[in-house]
Amino acid sequence: MFSSTQTVGITAVAAGTIALWILRWREQAAKEAAQIGCPSDPPNRPLALAALTLATSPDVFDATLKFFTEGPLRFKVLEIFPADAPREALITGHGCRLRLQPSSCQNATPATIEIYVMSTTDVRTLVAPNGTICSFRLAIRPVEIPPLPQLELEHTRPQNEFGLGRAGMTYRELLPSRAGGALVASHIRVASNGPVSDYVHFHRVRFQMIYCIKGWAKLVYEDFGPPTIMKPGDCVLQPPTIRHQVLESGGSLEVVEISCPAEHETIHDPDVCLPTTKIDSSRSWHQQRFSWHRCAEASWVQAGAGWLLQDLGTGDASGGIGVATTYIASSSGSTCTLAIQEESVIFFYLVCGQVDVKCSGTGAVSKLEQNDSLSLSHRNPIELTSTAETTRVLVVTMPITKLSN
């Protein structure tokens, strides 16, 4: 058996046919299979959903079946045919279904199955008697962060187009340069209300946070108890590899998400059922803690004449990789100064109102309006001046030394 108890995903590539069947009697399935050029099967025997066909000659059928079911793979038999002299089998394991059956193709290229495991001791390659190659690969590889360039002012406006992303969500780029591949900042919308077509998954990231702008989302996280509602002003720090799922949304949900690196893997974990039975608020994932800031329950702190702030908790939870703060001003002309202690990437998102952002040292002033964003590299104080009666701005400071380590 594997030293790690969790297999986190499987992909399969085959030279033969991947049979995508709908569960029904074979008589009906055979008619549909003929229409798409797939081989038909004998009637009166049910088919399974999403089975990858592996060519298996009769002389190695028994050995191949034992390889998958009695060896370290531990697949389970769902169906075998015929009972007195088996030549076909349907087996399941690691989130995949495989069909072992004879093939009319001579000298077919063997299939390759990649299984993602959690421990380096499980990384190996095995070859089944029918030639199928089973490659065990490490799911959690070191996250590589591209070198961070010196960011010039990047000012984006709401006119930027939204593109279709994962699980029916639409994404708008808030950092077009992506800091050379080191960061991605996105304005994400879920236009429909109700269940979200998401699944239990995790991300291979260095840093990831989500801030709710509008609407609500029902989310569930590993070891955090039952599903919880995220509301405007709330902020979540998602540690690397924490399992989670978006269950529902409403109110035309909109969030800002910041991740490092810009391009990262999202991995489905079908073996984890959320919510988990245990709750462990002190658990650490890669030296980071899960954090959920609830705006309605948090207090506001004076940040300057006419300004208040809320620390969103991401700094402590991430070990200082990303410090997120919400600032609000209740009158036009109010000014506050942000103290920047070291060279950092600083991200601004204007939730509502209007604000002037002035960088000391350069004197550059950027005027932000609702849903504008601004990103830059800086190490000197920054001055915020509200030019509206009510202004709300999200500020995330990410020290370059922390992002790169």
mmCIF file of C-alpha atoms in Angstrom:
data_model
loop_
_atom_site.group_PDB
_atom_site.id
_atom_site.type_symbol
_atom_site.label_atom_id
_atom_site.label_comp_id
_atom_site.label_asym_id
_atom_site.label_seq_id
_atom_site.Cartn_x
_atom_site.Cartn_y
_atom_site.Cartn_z
ATOM 1 C CA MET A 1 0.000 0.000 0.000
ATOM 2 C CA PHE A 2 1.064 3.604 -0.476
ATOM 3 C CA SER A 3 2.568 5.444 2.456
ATOM 4 C CA SER A 4 0.205 8.339 1.760
ATOM 5 C CA THR A 5 -3.446 7.558 2.230
ATOM 6 C CA GLN A 6 -4.725 10.023 -0.319
ATOM 7 C CA THR A 7 -4.662 9.920 -4.094
ATOM 8 C CA VAL A 8 -5.667 13.336 -5.351
ATOM 9 C CA GLY A 9 -6.417 12.821 -9.015
ATOM 10 C CA ILE A 10 -6.005 10.743 -12.134
ATOM 11 C CA THR A 11 -5.639 11.465 -15.817
ATOM 12 C CA ALA A 12 -5.572 8.934 -18.587
ATOM 13 C CA VAL A 13 -4.357 9.066 -22.167
ATOM 14 C CA ALA A 14 -5.046 6.137 -24.451
ATOM 15 C CA ALA A 15 -4.314 5.301 -28.058
ATOM 16 C CA GLY A 16 -7.636 3.478 -28.218
ATOM 17 C CA THR A 17 -11.196 4.587 -27.555
ATOM 18 C CA ILE A 18 -12.389 6.461 -24.468
ATOM 19 C CA ALA A 19 -15.962 5.245 -24.180
ATOM 20 C CA LEU A 20 -18.274 7.791 -22.583
ATOM 21 C CA TRP A 21 -21.387 5.838 -21.764
ATOM 22 C CA ILE A 22 -24.654 6.867 -20.168
ATOM 23 C CA LEU A 23 -25.966 4.376 -17.632
ATOM 24 C CA ARG A 24 -28.677 2.375 -19.390
ATOM 25 C CA TRP A 25 -29.237 -1.040 -20.897
ATOM 26 C CA ARG A 26 -26.787 -2.015 -23.597
ATOM 27 C CA GLU A 27 -29.464 -2.477 -26.219
ATOM 28 C CA GLN A 28 -30.156 1.260 -26.217
ATOM 29 C CA ALA A 29 -26.489 2.159 -25.734
ATOM 30 C CA ALA A 30 -25.465 0.062 -28.723
ATOM 31 C CA LYS A 31 -27.675 2.141 -30.997
ATOM 32 C CA GLU A 32 -26.094 5.352 -29.794
ATOM 33 C CA ALA A 33 -22.597 3.872 -29.931
ATOM 34 C CA ALA A 34 -23.117 2.915 -33.572
ATOM 35 C CA GLN A 35 -23.976 6.523 -34.407
ATOM 36 C CA ILE A 36 -20.585 7.742 -33.125
ATOM 37 C CA GLY A 37 -18.583 4.826 -34.456
ATOM 38 C CA CYS A 38 -17.951 3.026 -31.156
ATOM 39 C CA PRO A 39 -18.154 -0.771 -30.972
ATOM 40 C CA SER A 40 -21.481 -2.040 -29.733
ATOM 41 C CA ASP A 41 -21.832 -4.429 -26.791
ATOM 42 C CA PRO A 42 -24.078 -7.412 -26.171
ATOM 43 C CA PRO A 43 -27.610 -6.423 -25.067
ATOM 44 C CA ASN A 44 -29.117 -6.791 -21.614
ATOM 45 C CA ARG A 45 -26.019 -5.788 -19.635
ATOM 46 C CA PRO A 46 -25.691 -2.299 -18.091
ATOM 47 C CA LEU A 47 -22.889 0.026 -19.061
ATOM 48 C CA ALA A 48 -20.907 2.280 -16.723
ATOM 49 C CA LEU A 49 -20.304 5.991 -17.006
ATOM 50 C CA ALA A 50 -16.960 7.322 -18.275
ATOM 51 C CA ALA A 51 -14.958 4.113 -18.783
ATOM 52 C CA LEU A 52 -11.530 4.147 -20.420
ATOM 53 C CA THR A 53 -11.137 1.050 -22.574
ATOM 54 C CA LEU A 54 -7.849 -0.836 -22.148
ATOM 55 C CA ALA A 55 -7.145 -3.533 -24.761
ATOM 56 C CA THR A 56 -6.482 -6.783 -22.901
ATOM 57 C CA SER A 57 -5.898 -10.080 -24.705
ATOM 58 C CA PRO A 58 -7.372 -13.249 -23.147
ATOM 59 C CA ASP A 59 -3.969 -14.719 -22.324
ATOM 60 C CA VAL A 60 -3.122 -11.835 -19.924
ATOM 61 C CA PHE A 61 -6.640 -10.942 -18.751
ATOM 62 C CA ASP A 62 -6.388 -12.657 -15.339
ATOM 63 C CA ALA A 63 -2.920 -11.248 -14.633
ATOM 64 C CA THR A 64 -3.981 -7.749 -15.682
ATOM 65 C CA LEU A 65 -7.079 -7.846 -13.501
ATOM 66 C CA LYS A 66 -4.964 -8.942 -10.520
ATOM 67 C CA PHE A 67 -2.455 -6.174 -11.266
ATOM 68 C CA PHE A 68 -5.131 -3.507 -10.916
ATOM 69 C CA THR A 69 -7.169 -5.041 -8.081
ATOM 70 C CA GLU A 70 -4.690 -6.917 -5.857
ATOM 71 C CA GLY A 71 -1.574 -4.780 -6.218
ATOM 72 C CA PRO A 72 -0.905 -1.314 -4.812
ATOM 73 C CA LEU A 73 -3.549 0.248 -7.091
ATOM 74 C CA ARG A 74 -6.451 -1.450 -5.258
ATOM 75 C CA PHE A 75 -9.081 -0.936 -7.969
ATOM 76 C CA LYS A 76 -12.475 -2.532 -7.263
ATOM 77 C CA VAL A 77 -14.406 -4.746 -9.662
ATOM 78 C CA LEU A 78 -17.788 -3.331 -10.656
ATOM 79 C CA GLU A 79 -18.652 -5.812 -13.400
ATOM 80 C CA ILE A 80 -17.158 -8.949 -14.955
ATOM 81 C CA PHE A 81 -18.299 -10.874 -18.051
ATOM 82 C CA PRO A 82 -18.936 -13.733 -18.581
ATOM 83 C CA ALA A 83 -18.810 -15.364 -15.178
ATOM 84 C CA ASP A 84 -17.558 -18.787 -16.325
ATOM 85 C CA ALA A 85 -14.666 -17.544 -18.497
ATOM 86 C CA PRO A 86 -14.146 -13.793 -17.935
ATOM 87 C CA ARG A 87 -12.773 -11.751 -20.813
ATOM 88 C CA GLU A 88 -14.128 -8.322 -19.844
ATOM 89 C CA ALA A 89 -14.152 -6.364 -16.582
ATOM 90 C CA LEU A 90 -15.150 -2.926 -15.403
ATOM 91 C CA ILE A 91 -13.052 -1.655 -12.502
ATOM 92 C CA THR A 92 -12.949 1.592 -10.529
ATOM 93 C CA GLY A 93 -10.393 3.432 -8.442
ATOM 94 C CA HIS A 94 -8.713 6.813 -7.921
ATOM 95 C CA GLY A 95 -11.671 8.632 -9.466
ATOM 96 C CA CYS A 96 -11.460 6.676 -12.745
ATOM 97 C CA ARG A 97 -13.229 3.718 -14.346
ATOM 98 C CA LEU A 98 -11.393 1.295 -16.609
ATOM 99 C CA ARG A 99 -12.801 -1.360 -18.934
ATOM 100 C CA LEU A 100 -10.584 -4.339 -19.691
ATOM 101 C CA GLN A 101 -11.708 -6.047 -22.885
ATOM 102 C CA PRO A 102 -10.310 -7.713 -26.002
ATOM 103 C CA SER A 103 -9.424 -5.486 -28.933
ATOM 104 C CA SER A 104 -9.494 -6.116 -32.655
ATOM 105 C CA CYS A 105 -6.611 -3.674 -33.082
ATOM 106 C CA GLN A 106 -3.240 -5.365 -33.545
ATOM 107 C CA ASN A 107 -0.100 -3.858 -31.983
ATOM 108 C CA ALA A 108 -2.065 -1.004 -30.383
ATOM 109 C CA THR A 109 -0.009 1.516 -28.440
ATOM 110 C CA PRO A 110 -0.489 0.878 -24.697
ATOM 111 C CA ALA A 111 -2.423 3.421 -22.655
ATOM 112 C CA THR A 112 -0.701 5.598 -20.061
ATOM 113 C CA ILE A 113 -2.467 6.378 -16.790
ATOM 114 C CA GLU A 114 -1.123 9.134 -14.547
ATOM 115 C CA ILE A 115 -2.055 8.928 -10.861
ATOM 116 C CA TYR A 116 -1.245 11.877 -8.600
ATOM 117 C CA VAL A 117 -0.040 11.002 -5.107
ATOM 118 C CA MET A 118 0.860 13.021 -2.027
ATOM 119 C CA SER A 119 4.250 11.576 -1.065
ATOM 120 C CA THR A 120 7.562 11.392 -2.935
ATOM 121 C CA THR A 121 7.939 7.782 -1.735
ATOM 122 C CA ASP A 122 4.952 6.840 -3.908
ATOM 123 C CA VAL A 123 6.410 8.209 -7.145
ATOM 124 C CA ARG A 124 7.061 5.268 -9.462
ATOM 125 C CA THR A 125 6.106 3.676 -12.777
ATOM 126 C CA LEU A 126 4.448 0.265 -13.069
ATOM 127 C CA VAL A 127 3.563 -1.670 -16.211
ATOM 128 C CA ALA A 128 0.521 -3.948 -16.308
ATOM 129 C CA PRO A 129 0.644 -7.355 -18.068
ATOM 130 C CA ASN A 130 -1.440 -5.869 -20.915
ATOM 131 C CA GLY A 131 1.151 -3.109 -21.388
ATOM 132 C CA THR A 132 -0.751 -0.288 -19.660
ATOM 133 C CA ILE A 133 1.726 2.139 -18.107
ATOM 134 C CA CYS A 134 0.775 3.438 -14.645
ATOM 135 C CA SER A 135 2.810 6.509 -13.744
ATOM 136 C CA PHE A 136 2.566 7.803 -10.184
ATOM 137 C CA ARG A 137 3.356 11.511 -10.081
ATOM 138 C CA LEU A 138 3.701 13.912 -7.197
ATOM 139 C CA ALA A 139 0.630 16.142 -6.964
ATOM 140 C CA ILE A 140 2.171 18.761 -4.703
ATOM 141 C CA ARG A 141 5.320 19.878 -6.443
ATOM 142 C CA PRO A 142 7.254 22.961 -5.328
ATOM 143 C CA VAL A 143 5.507 26.126 -6.484
ATOM 144 C CA GLU A 144 7.788 28.080 -8.791
ATOM 145 C CA ILE A 145 7.481 31.871 -8.643
ATOM 146 C CA PRO A 146 8.867 33.804 -11.640
ATOM 147 C CA PRO A 147 11.189 36.711 -10.761
ATOM 148 C CA LEU A 148 9.196 39.799 -9.846
ATOM 149 C CA PRO A 149 9.914 42.752 -12.134
ATOM 150 C CA GLN A 150 9.725 46.385 -11.053
ATOM 151 C CA LEU A 151 6.061 47.210 -11.595
ATOM 152 C CA GLU A 152 5.189 50.507 -13.155
ATOM 153 C CA LEU A 153 1.754 51.950 -12.427
ATOM 154 C CA GLU A 154 -0.906 49.632 -13.851
ATOM 155 C CA HIS A 155 -4.331 51.280 -13.798
ATOM 156 C CA THR A 156 -7.263 49.185 -15.021
ATOM 157 C CA ARG A 157 -10.846 50.334 -15.499
ATOM 158 C CA PRO A 158 -14.173 48.440 -15.591
ATOM 159 C CA GLN A 159 -14.214 48.559 -19.406
ATOM 160 C CA ASN A 160 -11.822 45.601 -19.433
ATOM 161 C CA GLU A 161 -13.715 42.595 -20.797
ATOM 162 C CA PHE A 162 -14.750 39.588 -18.720
ATOM 163 C CA GLY A 163 -13.824 36.146 -20.025
ATOM 164 C CA LEU A 164 -15.360 32.779 -19.155
ATOM 165 C CA GLY A 165 -13.356 30.874 -16.565
ATOM 166 C CA ARG A 166 -13.763 27.809 -14.358
ATOM 167 C CA ALA A 167 -17.165 26.575 -13.071
ATOM 168 C CA GLY A 168 -19.173 29.116 -15.074
ATOM 169 C CA MET A 169 -17.468 32.134 -13.480
ATOM 170 C CA THR A 170 -16.337 35.145 -15.527
ATOM 171 C CA TYR A 171 -12.976 36.842 -14.942
ATOM 172 C CA ARG A 172 -11.624 40.352 -15.577
ATOM 173 C CA GLU A 173 -7.878 41.014 -15.424
ATOM 174 C CA LEU A 174 -6.918 43.592 -12.801
ATOM 175 C CA LEU A 175 -3.152 43.221 -13.322
ATOM 176 C CA PRO A 176 -2.595 42.872 -17.092
ATOM 177 C CA SER A 177 1.184 42.370 -16.837
ATOM 178 C CA ARG A 178 0.666 39.640 -14.195
ATOM 179 C CA ALA A 179 3.931 40.878 -12.683
ATOM 180 C CA GLY A 180 5.884 38.731 -15.100
ATOM 181 C CA GLY A 181 3.871 35.656 -14.143
ATOM 182 C CA ALA A 182 4.280 36.090 -10.382
ATOM 183 C CA LEU A 183 0.789 37.423 -9.603
ATOM 184 C CA VAL A 184 -2.755 37.412 -10.904
ATOM 185 C CA ALA A 185 -5.517 39.722 -9.696
ATOM 186 C CA SER A 186 -9.028 39.067 -10.959
ATOM 187 C CA HIS A 187 -12.476 40.606 -10.688
ATOM 188 C CA ILE A 188 -14.754 37.541 -10.704
ATOM 189 C CA ARG A 189 -18.501 37.467 -11.296
ATOM 190 C CA VAL A 190 -21.144 34.768 -10.952
ATOM 191 C CA ALA A 191 -24.164 36.203 -12.715
ATOM 192 C CA SER A 192 -26.604 33.381 -11.979
ATOM 193 C CA ASN A 193 -28.061 32.763 -8.541
ATOM 194 C CA GLY A 194 -28.318 29.348 -6.919
ATOM 195 C CA PRO A 195 -26.072 26.260 -6.983
ATOM 196 C CA VAL A 196 -22.588 26.676 -8.491
ATOM 197 C CA SER A 197 -21.169 23.891 -10.670
ATOM 198 C CA ASP A 198 -18.057 23.580 -8.532
ATOM 199 C CA TYR A 199 -16.384 20.518 -6.978
ATOM 200 C CA VAL A 200 -14.010 19.811 -4.098
ATOM 201 C CA HIS A 201 -10.631 21.094 -5.193
ATOM 202 C CA PHE A 202 -7.427 22.800 -4.110
ATOM 203 C CA HIS A 203 -4.828 25.108 -5.638
ATOM 204 C CA ARG A 204 -1.052 24.840 -5.910
ATOM 205 C CA VAL A 205 -0.237 28.400 -4.919
ATOM 206 C CA ARG A 206 2.091 30.451 -2.776
ATOM 207 C CA PHE A 207 -0.626 32.922 -1.760
ATOM 208 C CA GLN A 208 -4.344 33.289 -2.426
ATOM 209 C CA MET A 209 -7.016 35.575 -0.990
ATOM 210 C CA ILE A 210 -10.615 36.391 -1.909
ATOM 211 C CA TYR A 211 -12.463 39.608 -1.035
ATOM 212 C CA CYS A 212 -16.238 39.878 -1.509
ATOM 213 C CA ILE A 213 -17.465 43.043 -3.249
ATOM 214 C CA LYS A 214 -21.119 42.237 -3.874
ATOM 215 C CA GLY A 215 -23.662 39.470 -3.332
ATOM 216 C CA TRP A 216 -22.967 36.357 -1.317
ATOM 217 C CA ALA A 217 -21.450 32.888 -1.653
ATOM 218 C CA LYS A 218 -21.898 29.711 0.355
ATOM 219 C CA LEU A 219 -18.452 28.135 0.795
ATOM 220 C CA VAL A 220 -17.173 25.067 2.597
ATOM 221 C CA TYR A 221 -13.568 24.521 3.682
ATOM 222 C CA GLU A 222 -11.589 21.559 4.951
ATOM 223 C CA ASP A 223 -11.521 21.324 8.781
ATOM 224 C CA PHE A 224 -13.555 24.536 9.123
ATOM 225 C CA GLY A 225 -16.974 23.081 9.896
ATOM 226 C CA PRO A 226 -20.274 23.449 8.014
ATOM 227 C CA PRO A 227 -20.757 25.699 4.957
ATOM 228 C CA THR A 228 -20.576 29.433 5.668
ATOM 229 C CA ILE A 229 -21.887 32.507 3.852
ATOM 230 C CA MET A 230 -19.397 35.077 2.538
ATOM 231 C CA LYS A 231 -20.818 38.609 2.403
ATOM 232 C CA PRO A 232 -19.595 41.995 1.108
ATOM 233 C CA GLY A 233 -16.475 43.141 2.952
ATOM 234 C CA ASP A 234 -15.573 39.597 4.026
ATOM 235 C CA CYS A 235 -12.142 38.257 3.127
ATOM 236 C CA VAL A 236 -10.767 34.705 3.048
ATOM 237 C CA LEU A 237 -7.117 33.651 3.107
ATOM 238 C CA GLN A 238 -6.954 30.233 1.402
ATOM 239 C CA PRO A 239 -3.727 28.444 2.408
ATOM 240 C CA PRO A 240 -2.010 26.365 -0.284
ATOM 241 C CA THR A 241 -3.756 22.991 -0.875
ATOM 242 C CA ILE A 242 -6.716 23.537 1.487
ATOM 243 C CA ARG A 243 -9.693 21.647 0.054
ATOM 244 C CA HIS A 244 -12.756 23.782 -0.563
ATOM 245 C CA GLN A 245 -15.857 24.181 -2.705
ATOM 246 C CA VAL A 246 -18.235 26.952 -3.788
ATOM 247 C CA LEU A 247 -21.742 25.579 -3.213
ATOM 248 C CA GLU A 248 -24.118 28.449 -3.980
ATOM 249 C CA SER A 249 -24.142 32.134 -4.782
ATOM 250 C CA GLY A 250 -26.668 34.937 -4.905
ATOM 251 C CA GLY A 251 -27.110 38.653 -5.318
ATOM 252 C CA SER A 252 -24.981 38.627 -8.505
ATOM 253 C CA LEU A 253 -21.809 37.649 -6.652
ATOM 254 C CA GLU A 254 -18.618 39.634 -7.313
ATOM 255 C CA VAL A 255 -15.226 39.069 -5.678
ATOM 256 C CA VAL A 256 -11.616 40.139 -6.076
ATOM 257 C CA GLU A 257 -9.112 37.285 -6.030
ATOM 258 C CA ILE A 258 -5.331 37.632 -5.805
ATOM 259 C CA SER A 259 -3.062 34.621 -6.322
ATOM 260 C CA CYS A 260 0.651 33.867 -6.586
ATOM 261 C CA PRO A 261 1.837 32.625 -9.041
ATOM 262 C CA ALA A 262 -0.343 33.892 -11.886
ATOM 263 C CA GLU A 263 -0.787 30.503 -13.525
ATOM 264 C CA HIS A 264 -1.366 27.694 -11.057
ATOM 265 C CA GLU A 265 -3.023 24.304 -10.997
ATOM 266 C CA THR A 266 -6.526 23.660 -9.699
ATOM 267 C CA ILE A 267 -6.754 20.004 -8.704
ATOM 268 C CA HIS A 268 -9.983 18.075 -8.181
ATOM 269 C CA ASP A 269 -9.975 15.862 -5.080
ATOM 270 C CA PRO A 270 -12.845 13.353 -5.412
ATOM 271 C CA ASP A 271 -11.714 11.441 -2.316
ATOM 272 C CA VAL A 272 -12.507 14.277 0.103
ATOM 273 C CA CYS A 273 -16.072 14.955 1.209
ATOM 274 C CA LEU A 274 -16.815 18.395 2.631
ATOM 275 C CA PRO A 275 -17.535 19.384 5.291
ATOM 276 C CA THR A 276 -14.966 17.206 7.054
ATOM 277 C CA THR A 277 -15.959 15.599 10.348
ATOM 278 C CA LYS A 278 -13.257 17.334 12.374
ATOM 279 C CA ILE A 279 -12.725 21.029 13.010
ATOM 280 C CA ASP A 280 -9.178 22.293 13.528
ATOM 281 C CA SER A 281 -8.861 26.081 13.444
ATOM 282 C CA SER A 282 -5.177 25.869 14.376
ATOM 283 C CA ARG A 283 -4.178 23.644 11.456
ATOM 284 C CA SER A 284 -1.366 24.832 9.205
ATOM 285 C CA TRP A 285 -1.101 24.307 5.462
ATOM 286 C CA HIS A 286 2.430 25.010 4.225
ATOM 287 C CA GLN A 287 3.085 27.373 7.153
ATOM 288 C CA GLN A 288 -0.160 29.264 6.556
ATOM 289 C CA ARG A 289 -3.499 29.255 8.378
ATOM 290 C CA PHE A 290 -7.013 29.510 7.050
ATOM 291 C CA SER A 291 -8.541 32.908 7.867
ATOM 292 C CA TRP A 292 -12.068 34.262 7.393
ATOM 293 C CA HIS A 293 -12.564 37.955 8.136
ATOM 294 C CA ARG A 294 -16.214 38.873 8.737
ATOM 295 C CA CYS A 295 -16.686 42.543 8.066
ATOM 296 C CA ALA A 296 -19.976 42.883 9.955
ATOM 297 C CA GLU A 297 -18.425 41.468 13.137
ATOM 298 C CA ALA A 298 -15.111 43.370 13.006
ATOM 299 C CA SER A 299 -14.348 46.795 14.439
ATOM 300 C CA TRP A 300 -13.004 49.794 12.535
ATOM 301 C CA VAL A 301 -9.809 51.570 13.626
ATOM 302 C CA GLN A 302 -8.900 55.212 13.067
ATOM 303 C CA ALA A 303 -6.476 55.544 10.133
ATOM 304 C CA GLY A 304 -6.253 59.310 9.714
ATOM 305 C CA ALA A 305 -8.507 62.322 9.545
ATOM 306 C CA GLY A 306 -11.827 61.018 8.224
ATOM 307 C CA TRP A 307 -10.496 57.516 7.492
ATOM 308 C CA LEU A 308 -11.118 54.151 9.193
ATOM 309 C CA LEU A 309 -9.582 50.747 8.469
ATOM 310 C CA GLN A 310 -10.128 47.034 9.037
ATOM 311 C CA ASP A 311 -7.189 44.624 9.043
ATOM 312 C CA LEU A 312 -8.508 41.613 7.115
ATOM 313 C CA GLY A 313 -6.233 39.107 8.855
ATOM 314 C CA THR A 314 -4.402 37.812 5.797
ATOM 315 C CA GLY A 315 -1.023 39.101 6.983
ATOM 316 C CA ASP A 316 -0.943 37.006 10.160
ATOM 317 C CA ALA A 317 -2.482 33.971 8.445
ATOM 318 C CA SER A 318 -0.048 33.992 5.494
ATOM 319 C CA GLY A 319 3.098 34.772 7.459
ATOM 320 C CA GLY A 320 3.256 38.274 6.027
ATOM 321 C CA ILE A 321 3.067 37.293 2.353
ATOM 322 C CA GLY A 322 -0.007 39.454 1.717
ATOM 323 C CA VAL A 323 -1.456 42.055 4.081
ATOM 324 C CA ALA A 324 -5.006 43.046 3.096
ATOM 325 C CA THR A 325 -6.761 46.096 4.562
ATOM 326 C CA THR A 326 -10.048 47.848 3.856
ATOM 327 C CA TYR A 327 -10.061 51.647 4.167
ATOM 328 C CA ILE A 328 -13.195 53.786 4.252
ATOM 329 C CA ALA A 329 -13.601 57.568 4.192
ATOM 330 C CA SER A 330 -16.830 59.353 5.091
ATOM 331 C CA SER A 331 -16.086 62.774 3.611
ATOM 332 C CA SER A 332 -14.472 64.309 0.547
ATOM 333 C CA GLY A 333 -10.974 65.669 1.130
ATOM 334 C CA SER A 334 -10.088 63.167 3.870
ATOM 335 C CA THR A 335 -6.460 62.062 3.692
ATOM 336 C CA CYS A 336 -4.499 59.179 5.226
ATOM 337 C CA THR A 337 -0.973 57.880 4.721
ATOM 338 C CA LEU A 338 0.001 54.230 4.220
ATOM 339 C CA ALA A 339 3.399 53.366 5.686
ATOM 340 C CA ILE A 340 5.258 50.950 3.384
ATOM 341 C CA GLN A 341 8.156 49.331 5.253
ATOM 342 C CA GLU A 342 9.956 47.564 2.388
ATOM 343 C CA GLU A 343 9.861 47.102 -1.365
ATOM 344 C CA SER A 344 6.428 45.661 -2.056
ATOM 345 C CA VAL A 345 3.841 45.065 -4.720
ATOM 346 C CA ILE A 346 0.849 47.168 -3.687
ATOM 347 C CA PHE A 347 -2.596 46.525 -5.094
ATOM 348 C CA PHE A 348 -5.591 48.875 -4.803
ATOM 349 C CA TYR A 349 -9.201 48.129 -5.714
ATOM 350 C CA LEU A 350 -11.823 50.856 -5.359
ATOM 351 C CA VAL A 351 -15.079 49.294 -4.159
ATOM 352 C CA CYS A 352 -16.990 52.593 -4.215
ATOM 353 C CA GLY A 353 -16.433 56.348 -4.306
ATOM 354 C CA GLN A 354 -13.380 58.139 -5.687
ATOM 355 C CA VAL A 355 -9.802 58.375 -4.413
ATOM 356 C CA ASP A 356 -6.489 59.939 -5.406
ATOM 357 C CA VAL A 357 -3.445 57.758 -4.805
ATOM 358 C CA LYS A 358 -0.196 59.716 -4.458
ATOM 359 C CA CYS A 359 3.194 57.978 -4.273
ATOM 360 C CA SER A 360 5.809 59.862 -2.268
ATOM 361 C CA GLY A 361 9.175 60.037 -3.967
ATOM 362 C CA THR A 362 7.689 60.110 -7.460
ATOM 363 C CA GLY A 363 4.793 62.488 -6.860
ATOM 364 C CA ALA A 364 2.653 60.467 -9.270
ATOM 365 C CA VAL A 365 -1.081 60.748 -8.629
ATOM 366 C CA SER A 366 -3.617 58.202 -9.896
ATOM 367 C CA LYS A 367 -7.337 58.971 -9.762
ATOM 368 C CA LEU A 368 -9.428 55.884 -9.096
ATOM 369 C CA GLU A 369 -13.158 55.498 -9.574
ATOM 370 C CA GLN A 370 -15.495 52.635 -8.688
ATOM 371 C CA ASN A 371 -14.173 49.186 -9.765
ATOM 372 C CA ASP A 372 -10.811 50.659 -10.867
ATOM 373 C CA SER A 373 -7.643 48.905 -9.752
ATOM 374 C CA LEU A 374 -4.052 50.066 -9.410
ATOM 375 C CA SER A 375 -0.858 48.053 -8.954
ATOM 376 C CA LEU A 376 2.736 49.185 -8.481
ATOM 377 C CA SER A 377 6.056 48.366 -6.859
ATOM 378 C CA HIS A 378 6.922 50.852 -4.120
ATOM 379 C CA ARG A 379 8.760 51.201 -0.807
ATOM 380 C CA ASN A 380 7.816 54.718 0.330
ATOM 381 C CA PRO A 381 4.648 56.077 1.975
ATOM 382 C CA ILE A 382 1.503 56.394 -0.124
ATOM 383 C CA GLU A 383 -1.172 59.004 0.432
ATOM 384 C CA LEU A 384 -4.888 58.369 -0.089
ATOM 385 C CA THR A 385 -7.260 61.312 -0.562
ATOM 386 C CA SER A 386 -10.977 60.711 -0.874
ATOM 387 C CA THR A 387 -12.685 62.852 -3.517
ATOM 388 C CA ALA A 388 -16.200 61.572 -2.788
ATOM 389 C CA GLU A 389 -18.469 61.662 0.246
ATOM 390 C CA THR A 390 -18.110 57.898 0.742
ATOM 391 C CA THR A 391 -15.066 55.950 -0.392
ATOM 392 C CA ARG A 392 -14.135 52.318 0.208
ATOM 393 C CA VAL A 393 -10.844 50.870 -1.039
ATOM 394 C CA LEU A 394 -9.156 47.482 -0.687
ATOM 395 C CA VAL A 395 -5.369 47.656 -0.294
ATOM 396 C CA VAL A 396 -3.125 44.564 -0.414
ATOM 397 C CA THR A 397 0.588 44.932 0.345
ATOM 398 C CA MET A 398 2.840 42.036 -0.706
ATOM 399 C CA PRO A 399 6.542 42.350 0.271
ATOM 400 C CA ILE A 400 8.683 41.135 -2.618
ATOM 401 C CA THR A 401 11.000 39.160 -0.336
ATOM 402 C CA LYS A 402 8.011 37.247 1.075
ATOM 403 C CA LEU A 403 6.481 36.492 -2.324
ATOM 404 C CA SER A 404 9.759 35.207 -3.725
ATOM 405 C CA ASN A 405 10.779 32.887 -0.873
#
